[in-house]
Coordinates of N, CA and C and ligand atoms in Angstrom, one line a residue:
M1 N 17.0 -18.5 -16.5 CA 15.9 -17.8 -15.8 C 15.3 -16.8 -16.8
Q2 N 14.1 -17.1 -17.4 CA 13.5 -16.3 -18.5 C 12.6 -15.3 -17.8
L3 N 13.1 -14.1 -17.5 CA 12.2 -13.1 -16.9 C 11.6 -12.2 -18.0
P4 N 10.5 -11.6 -17.8 CA 9.9 -10.7 -18.8 C 10.9 -9.6 -19.1
A5 N 11.0 -9.3 -20.4 CA 12.0 -8.2 -20.8 C 11.4 -6.9 -20.4
A6 N 12.3 -6.1 -19.8 CA 11.9 -4.7 -19.4 C 13.1 -3.9 -19.0
R7 N 12.9 -2.6 -19.2 CA 13.9 -1.7 -18.7 C 13.5 -1.1 -17.4
H8 N 12.2 -0.8 -17.3 CA 11.7 -0.2 -16.0 C 10.4 -0.8 -15.7
V9 N 10.3 -1.6 -14.6 CA 9.1 -2.3 -14.2 C 8.4 -1.4 -13.1
V10 N 7.1 -1.2 -13.2 CA 6.4 -0.6 -12.1 C 5.4 -1.6 -11.6
F11 N 5.5 -1.8 -10.3 CA 4.5 -2.6 -9.6 C 3.6 -1.7 -8.8
F12 N 2.3 -1.8 -9.1 CA 1.3 -0.9 -8.4 C 0.4 -1.9 -7.6
T13 N 0.5 -1.7 -6.2 CA -0.1 -2.7 -5.4 C -1.2 -2.1 -4.5
G14 N -2.1 -3.0 -4.1 CA -3.2 -2.7 -3.2 C -3.3 -3.8 -2.1
A15 N -4.3 -3.7 -1.3 CA -4.4 -4.6 -0.1 C -4.3 -6.1 -0.5
G16 N -4.7 -6.5 -1.7 CA -4.7 -7.9 -2.1 C -3.3 -8.5 -2.0
I17 N -2.3 -7.8 -2.2 CA -0.9 -8.4 -2.1 C -0.6 -8.8 -0.7
S18 N -1.2 -8.2 0.3 CA -0.9 -8.6 1.7 C -1.9 -9.6 2.2
V19 N -2.8 -10.1 1.4 CA -3.8 -11.1 1.9 C -3.0 -12.3 2.3
E20 N -2.0 -12.8 1.5 CA -1.3 -14.0 1.8 C -0.3 -13.8 3.0
S21 N -0.3 -12.6 3.5 CA 0.5 -12.4 4.7 C -0.5 -12.4 5.9
G22 N -1.8 -12.5 5.7 CA -2.8 -12.6 6.8 C -3.4 -11.2 7.1
I23 N -3.2 -10.2 6.2 CA -3.8 -8.9 6.4 C -5.1 -8.8 5.6
P24 N -6.2 -8.5 6.2 CA -7.5 -8.5 5.4 C -7.5 -7.3 4.4
T25 N -8.3 -7.5 3.4 CA -8.5 -6.3 2.4 C -9.4 -5.4 3.1
Y26 N -9.7 -4.3 2.4 CA -10.7 -3.3 2.9 C -12.1 -3.6 2.4
R27 N -12.2 -4.2 1.2 CA -13.5 -4.5 0.6 C -13.6 -6.0 0.3
G28 N -14.8 -6.4 0.0 CA -15.0 -7.8 -0.2 C -15.2 -8.6 1.1
A29 N -15.4 -9.9 1.0 CA -15.7 -10.7 2.2 C -14.7 -10.4 3.3
G30 N -15.1 -10.1 4.5 CA -14.2 -9.9 5.7 C -13.4 -8.7 5.6
G31 N -13.7 -7.8 4.7 CA -13.0 -6.6 4.5 C -13.1 -5.6 5.8
V32 N -12.1 -4.8 6.0 CA -12.1 -3.9 7.1 C -13.3 -3.1 7.1
W33 N -13.7 -2.5 6.0 CA -14.9 -1.6 5.9 C -16.2 -2.3 6.0
S34 N -16.1 -3.7 6.1 CA -17.4 -4.4 6.3 C -17.6 -4.5 7.8
Q35 N -16.5 -4.2 8.6 CA -16.6 -4.4 10.0 C -16.6 -3.0 10.7
Y36 N -16.0 -2.0 10.1 CA -15.9 -0.7 10.7 C -16.3 0.4 9.7
R37 N -16.9 1.4 10.1 CA -17.3 2.5 9.3 C -16.1 3.5 9.2
Y38 N -15.6 3.7 8.0 CA -14.4 4.5 7.9 C -14.7 5.9 8.4
E39 N -16.0 6.3 8.3 CA -16.3 7.7 8.8 C -16.1 7.8 10.3
D40 N -16.0 6.7 11.0 CA -15.7 6.7 12.5 C -14.3 6.5 12.8
Y41 N -13.5 6.0 11.8 CA -12.1 5.6 12.2 C -11.0 6.1 11.3
A42 N -11.4 6.5 10.1 CA -10.3 6.8 9.1 C -10.6 8.0 8.3
C43 N -10.8 9.1 9.0 CA -10.9 10.5 8.4 C -10.7 11.5 9.5
Q44 N -10.3 12.7 9.0 CA -9.9 13.8 9.9 C -11.0 14.1 10.9
E45 N -12.2 14.2 10.4 CA -13.3 14.5 11.3 C -13.4 13.5 12.4
A46 N -13.3 12.3 12.2 CA -13.4 11.3 13.2 C -12.3 11.5 14.2
F47 N -11.1 11.8 13.7 CA -9.9 12.0 14.6 C -10.1 13.2 15.5
E48 N -10.7 14.3 15.0 CA -10.9 15.5 15.8 C -12.0 15.2 16.8
R49 N -13.0 14.4 16.4 CA -14.1 14.1 17.2 C -13.7 13.2 18.4
D50 N -12.9 12.2 18.1 CA -12.6 11.2 19.2 C -11.2 10.6 18.9
P51 N -10.1 11.3 19.1 CA -8.8 10.8 18.8 C -8.5 9.4 19.5
E52 N -8.9 9.3 20.7 CA -8.7 8.0 21.4 C -9.3 6.8 20.6
K53 N -10.5 7.0 20.2 CA -11.2 5.9 19.4 C -10.5 5.6 18.1
V54 N -10.0 6.6 17.5 CA -9.3 6.4 16.2 C -7.9 5.8 16.5
W55 N -7.3 6.2 17.6 CA -6.0 5.5 17.9 C -6.2 4.1 18.3
D56 N -7.3 3.8 19.0 CA -7.6 2.4 19.4 C -7.7 1.5 18.2
F57 N -8.4 2.1 17.2 CA -8.6 1.3 15.9 C -7.2 1.1 15.2
H58 N -6.4 2.2 15.2 CA -5.1 2.1 14.5 C -4.1 1.2 15.3
D59 N -4.2 1.3 16.6 CA -3.3 0.4 17.4 C -3.7 -1.1 17.2
R60 N -5.0 -1.4 17.0 CA -5.4 -2.8 16.7 C -4.8 -3.2 15.4
R61 N -4.8 -2.3 14.4 CA -4.2 -2.6 13.1 C -2.7 -2.7 13.2
R62 N -2.0 -1.9 13.9 CA -0.6 -1.9 14.1 C -0.2 -3.3 14.7
E63 N -1.0 -3.7 15.7 CA -0.7 -4.9 16.4 C -0.8 -6.1 15.4
M64 N -1.9 -6.1 14.6 CA -2.2 -7.2 13.7 C -1.1 -7.2 12.6
I65 N -0.8 -6.1 12.1 CA 0.2 -6.0 11.0 C 1.6 -6.4 11.5
A66 N 2.0 -6.0 12.7 CA 3.3 -6.3 13.2 C 3.5 -7.8 13.4
A67 N 2.4 -8.5 13.5 CA 2.5 -10.0 13.7 C 2.6 -10.7 12.3
C68 N 2.4 -9.9 11.2 CA 2.5 -10.5 9.9 C 3.8 -10.3 9.2
A69 N 4.1 -11.1 8.3 CA 5.4 -11.0 7.6 C 5.2 -10.9 6.1
P70 N 6.1 -10.3 5.3 CA 6.0 -10.2 3.9 C 5.8 -11.7 3.3
N71 N 5.0 -11.8 2.3 CA 4.8 -13.1 1.6 C 5.7 -13.1 0.3
D72 N 5.6 -14.2 -0.4 CA 6.5 -14.4 -1.6 C 6.2 -13.3 -2.6
G73 N 4.9 -12.8 -2.6 CA 4.6 -11.7 -3.6 C 5.5 -10.5 -3.3
H74 N 5.5 -10.0 -2.1 CA 6.3 -8.9 -1.7 C 7.8 -9.2 -2.0
R75 N 8.2 -10.5 -1.7 CA 9.6 -10.8 -1.8 C 10.1 -11.0 -3.3
I76 N 9.2 -11.4 -4.1 CA 9.6 -11.5 -5.5 C 9.7 -10.0 -6.1
I77 N 8.8 -9.2 -5.7 CA 8.9 -7.8 -6.1 C 10.3 -7.2 -5.6
A78 N 10.6 -7.5 -4.4 CA 11.9 -6.9 -3.9 C 13.1 -7.5 -4.6
A79 N 13.0 -8.8 -5.0 CA 14.1 -9.5 -5.7 C 14.2 -8.9 -7.1
A80 N 13.1 -8.5 -7.7 CA 13.1 -8.0 -9.1 C 14.1 -6.8 -9.2
A81 N 14.2 -6.1 -8.2 CA 15.1 -4.9 -8.3 C 16.5 -5.2 -8.6
G82 N 16.9 -6.5 -8.3 CA 18.3 -6.9 -8.6 C 18.4 -7.4 -10.0
H83 N 17.3 -7.5 -10.8 CA 17.4 -8.1 -12.1 C 16.9 -7.1 -13.2
Y84 N 16.5 -5.9 -12.9 CA 16.1 -5.0 -13.9 C 16.8 -3.6 -13.7
P85 N 17.1 -2.9 -14.7 CA 17.7 -1.6 -14.6 C 17.0 -0.7 -13.6
R86 N 15.7 -0.8 -13.6 CA 14.9 0.1 -12.7 C 13.6 -0.6 -12.3
V87 N 13.2 -0.5 -11.1 CA 12.0 -1.0 -10.6 C 11.4 0.0 -9.6
T88 N 10.1 0.3 -9.8 CA 9.4 1.3 -8.9 C 8.2 0.6 -8.3
V89 N 8.1 0.7 -7.0 CA 6.9 0.1 -6.3 C 6.0 1.3 -5.9
I90 N 4.8 1.3 -6.4 CA 3.8 2.3 -6.0 C 2.7 1.5 -5.2
T91 N 2.5 1.8 -3.9 CA 1.6 1.0 -3.2 C 0.5 1.9 -2.6
Q92 N -0.7 1.4 -2.4 CA -1.8 2.0 -1.7 C -1.8 1.5 -0.3
N93 N -0.9 0.5 0.0 CA -0.9 -0.1 1.3 C -0.2 0.7 2.3
I94 N -0.6 0.6 3.6 CA 0.1 1.4 4.7 C 0.8 0.4 5.6
D95 N 0.9 -0.9 5.2 CA 1.4 -1.9 6.1 C 3.0 -2.0 6.2
G96 N 3.6 -1.4 5.2 CA 5.1 -1.4 5.2 C 5.7 -2.8 4.8
L97 N 4.9 -3.7 4.3 CA 5.5 -5.0 4.0 C 6.4 -5.0 2.8
H98 N 6.2 -4.1 1.9 CA 7.2 -4.0 0.8 C 8.6 -3.7 1.3
Q99 N 8.6 -2.7 2.2 CA 9.9 -2.3 2.8 C 10.5 -3.5 3.6
R100 N 9.7 -4.2 4.3 CA 10.2 -5.3 5.1 C 10.7 -6.4 4.3
A101 N 10.2 -6.5 3.0 CA 10.6 -7.5 2.1 C 11.9 -7.1 1.4
G102 N 12.3 -5.8 1.5 CA 13.5 -5.3 1.0 C 13.4 -4.3 -0.2
S103 N 12.1 -4.0 -0.5 CA 12.0 -3.0 -1.6 C 12.4 -1.6 -1.1
A104 N 13.0 -0.8 -1.9 CA 13.4 0.6 -1.5 C 12.7 1.6 -2.3
G105 N 12.6 2.8 -1.8 CA 12.0 3.9 -2.6 C 10.6 3.7 -2.8
V106 N 9.9 3.0 -2.0 CA 8.5 2.6 -2.2 C 7.6 3.9 -2.1
I107 N 6.8 4.1 -3.1 CA 5.9 5.3 -3.1 C 4.6 4.9 -2.4
E108 N 4.4 5.4 -1.1 CA 3.3 5.0 -0.3 C 2.2 6.1 -0.5
L109 N 1.4 5.9 -1.5 CA 0.4 6.9 -1.9 C -0.5 7.2 -0.7
H110 N -0.8 6.2 0.1 CA -1.8 6.5 1.2 C -1.1 6.5 2.6
G111 N 0.3 6.8 2.6 CA 1.0 7.0 3.8 C 1.3 5.6 4.5
S112 N 1.6 5.7 5.8 CA 2.1 4.5 6.5 C 1.6 4.4 7.9
I113 N 1.1 3.3 8.3 CA 0.7 3.1 9.7 C 1.9 3.1 10.6
W114 N 3.1 3.1 10.1 CA 4.3 3.2 10.9 C 4.9 4.6 11.0
R115 N 4.1 5.5 10.5 CA 4.6 6.9 10.7 C 3.5 7.7 11.4
I116 N 3.9 8.7 12.3 CA 3.0 9.5 13.0 C 3.4 11.0 12.7
R117 N 2.5 11.9 12.8 CA 2.9 13.3 12.6 C 2.1 14.2 13.5
D118 N 2.8 15.3 13.8 CA 2.2 16.4 14.6 C 1.8 17.5 13.7
D119 N 0.5 17.7 13.5 CA 0.1 18.7 12.6 C 0.2 20.1 13.1
T120 N 0.6 20.3 14.4 CA 0.9 21.6 14.8 C 2.3 22.1 14.5
T121 N 3.2 21.1 14.5 CA 4.6 21.5 14.2 C 5.1 20.9 12.9
G122 N 4.4 20.0 12.3 CA 4.8 19.4 11.0 C 5.8 18.3 11.2
D123 N 6.1 18.0 12.5 CA 7.0 16.9 12.8 C 6.4 15.6 12.3
I124 N 7.2 14.8 11.6 CA 6.8 13.4 11.1 C 7.9 12.5 11.5
R125 N 7.5 11.4 12.1 CA 8.5 10.4 12.5 C 8.0 9.0 12.4
E126 N 8.9 8.0 12.2 CA 8.6 6.6 12.2 C 8.4 6.2 13.7
D127 N 7.4 5.3 13.9 CA 7.3 4.8 15.2 C 6.7 3.4 15.1
F128 N 7.5 2.4 15.6 CA 7.0 1.0 15.4 C 6.5 0.4 16.7
S129 N 6.3 1.3 17.7 CA 5.8 0.8 19.0 C 4.4 0.2 18.9
V130 N 4.2 -0.9 19.5 CA 2.8 -1.5 19.4 C 2.4 -1.9 20.9
P131 N 1.4 -1.3 21.4 CA 0.6 -0.1 20.9 C 1.5 1.1 20.9
L132 N 1.1 2.2 20.2 CA 1.8 3.4 20.1 C 2.2 3.8 21.6
A133 N 3.5 4.1 21.8 CA 3.9 4.4 23.2 C 3.3 5.7 23.7
R134 N 3.2 6.8 22.9 CA 2.6 8.0 23.4 C 1.7 8.6 22.3
R135 N 0.4 8.7 22.7 CA -0.5 9.2 21.7 C -0.5 10.8 21.6
Q136 N 0.0 11.4 22.7 CA 0.1 12.8 22.7 C 1.6 13.3 22.8
C137 N 1.9 14.3 22.1 CA 3.3 14.8 22.1 C 3.4 15.8 23.3
G138 N 4.5 16.3 23.5 CA 4.9 17.1 24.7 C 3.8 18.2 25.0
A139 N 3.5 18.9 24.0 CA 2.6 20.1 24.2 C 1.2 19.7 24.4
G140 N 0.9 18.4 24.5 CA -0.5 17.9 24.8 C -1.3 17.8 23.5
C141 N -0.6 18.0 22.3 CA -1.4 17.8 21.1 C -1.3 16.3 20.8
W142 N -2.1 15.9 19.8 CA -2.2 14.5 19.5 C -1.3 14.1 18.3
W143 N -0.6 13.1 18.4 CA 0.1 12.5 17.2 C -1.1 12.0 16.4
R144 N -0.9 12.2 15.0 CA -1.9 11.7 14.1 C -1.2 10.6 13.2
P145 N -1.9 9.5 13.0 CA -1.3 8.5 12.0 C -1.0 9.3 10.7
D146 N 0.2 9.0 10.2 CA 0.6 9.7 8.9 C 0.0 8.9 7.7
I147 N -1.3 8.8 7.7 CA -2.0 8.0 6.7 C -2.9 9.0 5.9
V148 N -3.0 8.8 4.6 CA -4.0 9.6 3.8 C -5.4 9.0 4.0
W149 N -6.1 9.6 4.9 CA -7.5 9.1 5.2 C -8.5 9.6 4.1
F150 N -9.7 9.1 4.1 CA -10.7 9.5 3.2 C -10.9 11.0 3.4
G151 N -10.8 11.7 2.2 CA -11.0 13.1 2.3 C -9.7 13.9 2.3
D152 N -8.6 13.1 2.6 CA -7.3 13.8 2.6 C -6.7 13.8 1.2
P153 N -6.0 14.9 0.8 CA -5.3 14.9 -0.5 C -4.1 14.0 -0.5
L154 N -3.8 13.4 -1.6 CA -2.5 12.7 -1.7 C -1.4 13.7 -1.7
R155 N -0.2 13.3 -1.4 CA 1.0 14.2 -1.4 C 1.4 14.5 -2.8
E156 N 1.6 15.8 -3.1 CA 2.0 16.1 -4.5 C 3.3 15.4 -4.9
D157 N 4.2 15.3 -4.0 CA 5.5 14.7 -4.3 C 5.3 13.2 -4.7
D158 N 4.4 12.5 -3.9 CA 4.1 11.1 -4.3 C 3.5 11.0 -5.6
I159 N 2.5 11.9 -5.9 CA 1.8 11.8 -7.2 C 2.8 12.1 -8.3
D160 N 3.7 13.1 -8.1 CA 4.7 13.4 -9.2 C 5.6 12.2 -9.4
R161 N 6.1 11.6 -8.4 CA 7.0 10.5 -8.5 C 6.3 9.3 -9.2
A162 N 5.0 9.1 -8.8 CA 4.3 7.9 -9.4 C 4.0 8.2 -10.9
V163 N 3.6 9.4 -11.2 CA 3.3 9.7 -12.6 C 4.5 9.6 -13.5
A164 N 5.6 10.1 -12.9 CA 6.9 10.0 -13.7 C 7.3 8.6 -14.0
A165 N 7.1 7.7 -13.0 CA 7.4 6.3 -13.2 C 6.4 5.6 -14.2
L166 N 5.2 6.0 -14.1 CA 4.1 5.4 -15.0 C 4.3 5.9 -16.4
E167 N 4.9 7.1 -16.6 CA 5.1 7.6 -17.9 C 6.4 7.0 -18.5
D168 N 7.2 6.4 -17.7 CA 8.5 6.0 -18.2 C 8.6 4.4 -18.3
C169 N 7.8 3.7 -17.6 CA 8.0 2.3 -17.5 C 7.6 1.6 -18.8
D170 N 8.2 0.4 -18.9 CA 7.8 -0.4 -20.1 C 7.2 -1.8 -19.7
L171 N 7.0 -2.0 -18.4 CA 6.2 -3.1 -17.9 C 5.5 -2.6 -16.7
F172 N 4.2 -2.7 -16.7 CA 3.3 -2.3 -15.6 C 2.5 -3.4 -15.1
I173 N 2.6 -3.7 -13.7 CA 1.8 -4.8 -13.1 C 1.0 -4.2 -12.0
A174 N -0.3 -4.3 -12.1 CA -1.2 -3.9 -11.0 C -1.6 -5.1 -10.2
I175 N -1.4 -5.1 -8.9 CA -1.6 -6.3 -8.1 C -2.5 -6.0 -6.9
G176 N -3.6 -6.7 -6.8 CA -4.4 -6.7 -5.6 C -5.1 -5.4 -5.3
T177 N -5.6 -4.7 -6.3 CA -6.3 -3.5 -6.0 C -7.7 -3.5 -6.7
S178 N -8.7 -3.0 -6.0 CA -10.1 -3.1 -6.5 C -10.3 -1.9 -7.4
G179 N -9.4 -0.9 -7.5 CA -9.6 0.2 -8.3 C -10.8 1.1 -7.9
A180 N -11.1 1.0 -6.6 CA -12.3 1.7 -6.0 C -12.0 3.1 -5.5
V181 N -10.8 3.4 -5.3 CA -10.5 4.7 -4.6 C -9.7 5.6 -5.5
Y182 N -10.2 6.8 -5.7 CA -9.5 7.8 -6.5 C -8.9 8.8 -5.6
P183 N -7.8 9.5 -6.1 CA -7.3 9.4 -7.4 C -6.3 8.3 -7.7
A184 N -6.0 7.5 -6.7 CA -5.0 6.4 -6.9 C -5.5 5.5 -8.0
A185 N -6.8 5.2 -8.1 CA -7.3 4.2 -9.1 C -7.1 4.7 -10.5
R186 N -6.9 6.0 -10.6 CA -6.7 6.6 -12.0 C -5.3 6.4 -12.5
L187 N -4.4 6.3 -11.6 CA -3.0 6.3 -11.9 C -2.6 5.2 -12.9
P188 N -3.1 3.9 -12.7 CA -2.7 2.9 -13.6 C -3.1 3.2 -15.1
L189 N -4.1 4.0 -15.3 CA -4.5 4.3 -16.7 C -3.4 5.0 -17.4
I190 N -2.5 5.7 -16.7 CA -1.4 6.4 -17.4 C -0.5 5.4 -18.1
A191 N -0.3 4.3 -17.4 CA 0.6 3.3 -18.0 C -0.2 2.5 -19.0
V192 N -1.4 2.1 -18.7 CA -2.2 1.2 -19.6 C -2.4 1.9 -20.9
E193 N -2.7 3.2 -20.9 CA -3.0 3.9 -22.2 C -1.7 4.2 -23.0
R194 N -0.5 3.7 -22.5 CA 0.7 4.0 -23.3 C 1.0 2.8 -24.2
N195 N 0.1 1.8 -24.2 CA 0.3 0.6 -25.0 C 1.6 -0.2 -24.7
I196 N 2.0 -0.2 -23.4 CA 3.1 -1.0 -23.0 C 2.5 -2.3 -22.5
R197 N 3.3 -3.2 -22.1 CA 2.8 -4.5 -21.5 C 2.2 -4.1 -20.1
A198 N 0.9 -4.3 -19.9 CA 0.3 -4.0 -18.7 C -0.6 -5.2 -18.2
I199 N -0.3 -5.5 -17.0 CA -1.0 -6.8 -16.4 C -1.7 -6.5 -15.2
E200 N -2.9 -7.0 -15.1 CA -3.7 -6.9 -13.8 C -3.6 -8.3 -13.2
I201 N -3.2 -8.3 -11.9 CA -3.2 -9.6 -11.1 C -4.3 -9.4 -10.0
N202 N -5.3 -10.2 -10.1 CA -6.4 -10.1 -9.1 C -7.3 -11.3 -9.3
P203 N -7.6 -12.0 -8.2 CA -8.5 -13.2 -8.4 C -9.9 -12.8 -8.9
E204 N -10.3 -11.5 -8.7 CA -11.6 -11.0 -9.1 C -11.5 -9.9 -10.1
P205 N -12.5 -9.8 -11.0 CA -12.5 -8.7 -11.9 C -12.6 -7.3 -11.2
T206 N -12.2 -6.3 -11.8 CA -12.3 -4.9 -11.2 C -12.8 -4.0 -12.3
P207 N -13.2 -2.8 -12.0 CA -13.8 -1.9 -13.0 C -12.8 -1.5 -14.1
L208 N -11.5 -1.7 -13.8 CA -10.4 -1.4 -14.8 C -10.0 -2.6 -15.6
S209 N -10.5 -3.8 -15.2 CA -10.0 -5.1 -15.8 C -10.0 -5.0 -17.4
D210 N -11.1 -4.4 -17.9 CA -11.2 -4.4 -19.4 C -10.2 -3.5 -20.1
T211 N -9.5 -2.7 -19.3 CA -8.5 -1.8 -19.9 C -7.2 -2.4 -20.0
Y212 N -7.0 -3.6 -19.3 CA -5.7 -4.2 -19.3 C -5.6 -5.2 -20.5
P213 N -4.5 -5.2 -21.2 CA -4.3 -6.2 -22.3 C -4.1 -7.6 -21.7
E214 N -3.7 -7.7 -20.5 CA -3.3 -9.0 -19.9 C -3.9 -9.0 -18.4
V215 N -4.6 -10.1 -18.1 CA -5.2 -10.2 -16.8 C -4.9 -11.6 -16.3
R216 N -4.5 -11.7 -15.0 CA -4.2 -13.0 -14.4 C -5.1 -13.1 -13.2
R217 N -6.1 -14.0 -13.3 CA -7.1 -14.2 -12.3 C -6.5 -15.1 -11.2
Q218 N -5.5 -14.7 -10.6 CA -4.8 -15.6 -9.6 C -4.4 -14.7 -8.4
P219 N -4.1 -15.4 -7.3 CA -3.6 -14.7 -6.1 C -2.2 -14.1 -6.5
A220 N -1.8 -13.1 -5.8 CA -0.6 -12.3 -6.1 C 0.6 -13.2 -6.2
A221 N 0.9 -14.0 -5.2 CA 2.2 -14.7 -5.2 C 2.2 -15.8 -6.3
V222 N 1.1 -16.4 -6.5 CA 1.0 -17.4 -7.6 C 1.3 -16.8 -8.9
A223 N 0.7 -15.7 -9.2 CA 0.9 -15.0 -10.5 C 2.3 -14.5 -10.6
L224 N 2.8 -13.9 -9.6 CA 4.2 -13.4 -9.6 C 5.2 -14.5 -9.8
K225 N 5.0 -15.6 -9.2 CA 5.9 -16.8 -9.4 C 5.9 -17.2 -10.9
E226 N 4.7 -17.2 -11.5 CA 4.6 -17.6 -12.9 C 5.3 -16.5 -13.8
L227 N 5.1 -15.3 -13.4 CA 5.6 -14.2 -14.3 C 7.1 -14.1 -14.2
F228 N 7.6 -14.4 -13.0 CA 9.1 -14.2 -12.8 C 9.7 -15.6 -12.4
P229 N 9.6 -16.5 -13.3 CA 10.0 -17.9 -13.0 C 11.5 -17.9 -12.6
G230 N 11.7 -18.6 -11.5 CA 13.1 -18.8 -11.1 C 13.7 -17.7 -10.3
L231 N 12.9 -16.6 -10.2 CA 13.5 -15.4 -9.5 C 13.3 -15.7 -8.0
P232 N 14.5 -15.9 -7.3 CA 14.4 -16.3 -5.9 C 13.8 -15.2 -5.1
P233 N 12.7 -15.4 -4.4 CA 12.2 -14.3 -3.5 C 13.3 -13.8 -2.6
A234 N 13.3 -12.5 -2.5 CA 14.3 -11.8 -1.6 C 14.2 -12.5 -0.2
V235 N 15.3 -12.7 0.4 CA 15.3 -13.4 1.7 C 14.8 -12.5 2.7
F236 N 13.8 -12.9 3.5 CA 13.2 -12.1 4.5 C 13.8 -12.5 5.9
T237 N 14.5 -11.6 6.5 CA 15.0 -11.9 7.8 C 14.5 -10.9 8.8
P238 N 13.7 -11.3 9.7 CA 13.0 -10.3 10.6 C 14.0 -9.3 11.2
A239 N 15.2 -9.7 11.5 CA 16.2 -8.7 12.0 C 16.5 -7.6 11.0
A240 N 16.6 -8.0 9.7 CA 16.9 -7.0 8.7 C 15.7 -6.0 8.6
A241 N 14.6 -6.5 9.0 CA 13.4 -5.6 8.9 C 13.4 -4.5 9.9
G242 N 14.4 -4.6 10.8 CA 14.5 -3.4 11.8 C 13.5 -3.5 12.8
R243 N 12.7 -4.6 12.9 CA 11.7 -4.7 14.0 C 11.1 -6.1 14.1
Ligands
APR301 N1 -4.0 -11.7 -4.4 C1 -4.3 -10.6 -5.2 N2 -5.4 -9.8 -5.0 C2 -6.3 -10.2 -4.1 C3 -6.1 -11.3 -3.3 C4 -4.9 -12.1 -3.4 N3 -4.6 -13.2 -2.7 N4 -7.1 -11.5 -2.4 C5 -8.0 -10.4 -2.7 N5 -7.5 -9.7 -3.7 C6 -8.0 -8.5 -4.4 C7 -9.5 -8.3 -4.2 O1 -10.2 -9.0 -5.3 C8 -9.7 -6.8 -4.4 O2 -9.9 -6.5 -5.7 O3 -7.5 -7.4 -3.7 C9 -8.4 -6.3 -3.9 C10 -8.5 -5.5 -2.6 O4 -9.3 -4.4 -2.8 P1 -9.5 -3.3 -1.6 O5 -9.8 -4.0 -0.3 O6 -10.5 -2.3 -2.1 O7 -8.1 -2.7 -1.4 P2 -7.4 -1.5 -2.3 O8 -7.7 -1.6 -3.7 O9 -6.0 -1.5 -1.9 O10 -8.1 -0.2 -1.6 C11 -7.6 1.0 -2.0 O11 -9.0 2.0 -0.3 O12 -9.8 2.0 1.9 C12 -8.9 2.6 1.0 O13 -6.9 3.6 1.6 C13 -7.5 2.4 1.5 O14 -5.5 2.0 0.2 C14 -6.9 1.6 0.4 C15 -7.7 2.0 -0.8

């Protein structure tokens, strides 16, 4: 099994890695934002204006995502952890599929659709009910999806962990991201500018494509199977996924 040589691999993923699981991207043909205005569904102002409408949107996404399973792309990344001294997964995705495939310590730059939080108490909890069992907590306030919406700052701790990994890795692979949303889109440059092996996997070109020394214009799972030949995708068992 001839795997790429590395001490620390960083996988940086976007919505494209979940396409082969049946989850639409945000941009491009059929993208979520071609059907919904994020100003009405995915920002704090929209939530304060009409929390029911925002929860209806997020419940529809929870329901759709819950019916999807990790694909070989997620599972190869999960399996890589058993073959390298260190693997870090940094994702912009909120679907939790990396974790369901078996990846641990995933840095979820944009939060998770499976976490909710009470901004009056700071209470944050995982909740996999579909639809969400209770949209309001005891005191009548609204649970908020623990997602980094447009206009929200990223969590300092997530940024610190991601930057530390990008500054230490010796193999960087960006998968399925359009590089359209900052500050997340700037993070790959930390690795790319260190002259390490850096690969972009995306069927389409992106604004950052020219900065990568290596580009694979392929779907995520196809490219990962070629990059990690013979690496058996981590076994996905729904029971192990905890839901
Ligand atoms: N394999 C790999 N990449 C793919 C595939 C596939 N099978 N299919 C599509 N792609 C690529 C598209 O070419 C596109 O470049 O995935 C990318 C998806 O881009 P976006 O929809 O913009 O998703 P992403 O980059 O993750 O968006 C970043 O924007 O809306 C916010 O918070 C949201 O995290 C999201 C952020």
